[in-house]
Amino acid sequence: MPILRSPRGLSGVTGRYYDQKTEARAHPQAYDRRFRQLLWSVTAKLTGLSDDDEA
């Protein structure tokens, strides 16, 4: 079973995107509300969830 570890300096850090070991911005589509809604809708349809089953 793999063991996940993180540097002590990242304790409590959430919602960040990293490219290799460097903090970076995600692809511009990740910040596009309409695209995120479309992605959720397609994912819900493919997995049998409803659009109302948001996490």
JSON list of C-alpha atoms in Angstrom, two decimals:
[
{"chain": "A", "resi": 1, "resn": "MET", "atom": "CA", "xyz": [0.00, 0.00, 0.00]},
{"chain": "A", "resi": 2, "resn": "PRO", "atom": "CA", "xyz": [1.48, 3.39, -0.95]},
{"chain": "A", "resi": 3, "resn": "ILE", "atom": "CA", "xyz": [2.16, 5.98, 1.71]},
{"chain": "A", "resi": 4, "resn": "LEU", "atom": "CA", "xyz": [1.38, 9.60, 0.90]},
{"chain": "A", "resi": 5, "resn": "ARG", "atom": "CA", "xyz": [3.58, 12.27, 2.44]},
{"chain": "A", "resi": 6, "resn": "SER", "atom": "CA", "xyz": [3.67, 16.04, 2.24]},
{"chain": "A", "resi": 7, "resn": "PRO", "atom": "CA", "xyz": [6.23, 18.59, 3.38]},
{"chain": "A", "resi": 8, "resn": "ARG", "atom": "CA", "xyz": [5.53, 20.13, 6.78]},
{"chain": "A", "resi": 9, "resn": "GLY", "atom": "CA", "xyz": [5.21, 23.56, 5.15]},
{"chain": "A", "resi": 10, "resn": "LEU", "atom": "CA", "xyz": [2.09, 22.38, 3.30]},
{"chain": "A", "resi": 11, "resn": "SER", "atom": "CA", "xyz": [0.16, 21.36, 6.40]},
{"chain": "A", "resi": 12, "resn": "GLY", "atom": "CA", "xyz": [-3.35, 22.78, 6.05]},
{"chain": "A", "resi": 13, "resn": "VAL", "atom": "CA", "xyz": [-2.81, 23.97, 2.45]},
{"chain": "A", "resi": 14, "resn": "THR", "atom": "CA", "xyz": [-5.78, 23.10, 0.24]},
{"chain": "A", "resi": 15, "resn": "GLY", "atom": "CA", "xyz": [-7.17, 24.11, -3.13]},
{"chain": "A", "resi": 16, "resn": "ARG", "atom": "CA", "xyz": [-3.78, 24.60, -4.75]},
{"chain": "A", "resi": 17, "resn": "TYR", "atom": "CA", "xyz": [-2.63, 23.24, -8.12]},
{"chain": "A", "resi": 18, "resn": "TYR", "atom": "CA", "xyz": [0.93, 22.01, -8.62]},
{"chain": "A", "resi": 19, "resn": "ASP", "atom": "CA", "xyz": [2.81, 21.25, -11.82]},
{"chain": "A", "resi": 20, "resn": "GLN", "atom": "CA", "xyz": [5.45, 18.80, -10.70]},
{"chain": "A", "resi": 21, "resn": "LYS", "atom": "CA", "xyz": [6.75, 20.51, -7.51]},
{"chain": "A", "resi": 22, "resn": "THR", "atom": "CA", "xyz": [5.89, 24.10, -8.45]},
{"chain": "A", "resi": 23, "resn": "GLU", "atom": "CA", "xyz": [2.64, 25.86, -7.59]},
{"chain": "A", "resi": 24, "resn": "ALA", "atom": "CA", "xyz": [0.95, 26.87, -10.82]},
{"chain": "A", "resi": 25, "resn": "ARG", "atom": "CA", "xyz": [-2.36, 27.99, -12.25]},
{"chain": "A", "resi": 26, "resn": "ALA", "atom": "CA", "xyz": [-4.61, 25.30, -13.66]},
{"chain": "A", "resi": 27, "resn": "HIS", "atom": "CA", "xyz": [-5.75, 25.31, -17.28]},
{"chain": "A", "resi": 28, "resn": "PRO", "atom": "CA", "xyz": [-7.93, 28.39, -18.00]},
{"chain": "A", "resi": 29, "resn": "GLN", "atom": "CA", "xyz": [-10.99, 26.12, -18.43]},
{"chain": "A", "resi": 30, "resn": "ALA", "atom": "CA", "xyz": [-10.73, 25.25, -14.73]},
{"chain": "A", "resi": 31, "resn": "TYR", "atom": "CA", "xyz": [-11.72, 28.84, -13.92]},
{"chain": "A", "resi": 32, "resn": "ASP", "atom": "CA", "xyz": [-14.60, 29.00, -16.41]},
{"chain": "A", "resi": 33, "resn": "ARG", "atom": "CA", "xyz": [-17.90, 28.55, -14.53]},
{"chain": "A", "resi": 34, "resn": "ARG", "atom": "CA", "xyz": [-19.87, 27.56, -17.65]},
{"chain": "A", "resi": 35, "resn": "PHE", "atom": "CA", "xyz": [-17.30, 24.94, -18.61]},
{"chain": "A", "resi": 36, "resn": "ARG", "atom": "CA", "xyz": [-17.29, 23.51, -15.07]},
{"chain": "A", "resi": 37, "resn": "GLN", "atom": "CA", "xyz": [-21.07, 23.25, -15.14]},
{"chain": "A", "resi": 38, "resn": "LEU", "atom": "CA", "xyz": [-20.95, 21.51, -18.52]},
{"chain": "A", "resi": 39, "resn": "LEU", "atom": "CA", "xyz": [-18.27, 19.11, -17.29]},
{"chain": "A", "resi": 40, "resn": "TRP", "atom": "CA", "xyz": [-20.34, 18.28, -14.20]},
{"chain": "A", "resi": 41, "resn": "SER", "atom": "CA", "xyz": [-23.45, 17.70, -16.32]},
{"chain": "A", "resi": 42, "resn": "VAL", "atom": "CA", "xyz": [-21.64, 15.36, -18.72]},
{"chain": "A", "resi": 43, "resn": "THR", "atom": "CA", "xyz": [-19.95, 13.52, -15.83]},
{"chain": "A", "resi": 44, "resn": "ALA", "atom": "CA", "xyz": [-23.27, 13.12, -14.01]},
{"chain": "A", "resi": 45, "resn": "LYS", "atom": "CA", "xyz": [-24.90, 11.74, -17.14]},
{"chain": "A", "resi": 46, "resn": "LEU", "atom": "CA", "xyz": [-22.07, 9.26, -17.78]},
{"chain": "A", "resi": 47, "resn": "THR", "atom": "CA", "xyz": [-22.06, 8.03, -14.17]},
{"chain": "A", "resi": 48, "resn": "GLY", "atom": "CA", "xyz": [-25.81, 7.89, -13.66]},
{"chain": "A", "resi": 49, "resn": "LEU", "atom": "CA", "xyz": [-25.96, 10.76, -11.17]},
{"chain": "A", "resi": 50, "resn": "SER", "atom": "CA", "xyz": [-28.36, 13.65, -11.49]},
{"chain": "A", "resi": 51, "resn": "ASP", "atom": "CA", "xyz": [-27.26, 17.25, -11.99]},
{"chain": "A", "resi": 52, "resn": "ASP", "atom": "CA", "xyz": [-28.56, 17.88, -8.45]},
{"chain": "A", "resi": 53, "resn": "ASP", "atom": "CA", "xyz": [-26.07, 15.43, -6.87]},
{"chain": "A", "resi": 54, "resn": "GLU", "atom": "CA", "xyz": [-23.32, 18.05, -6.58]},
{"chain": "A", "resi": 55, "resn": "ALA", "atom": "CA", "xyz": [-20.57, 17.22, -4.14]}
]
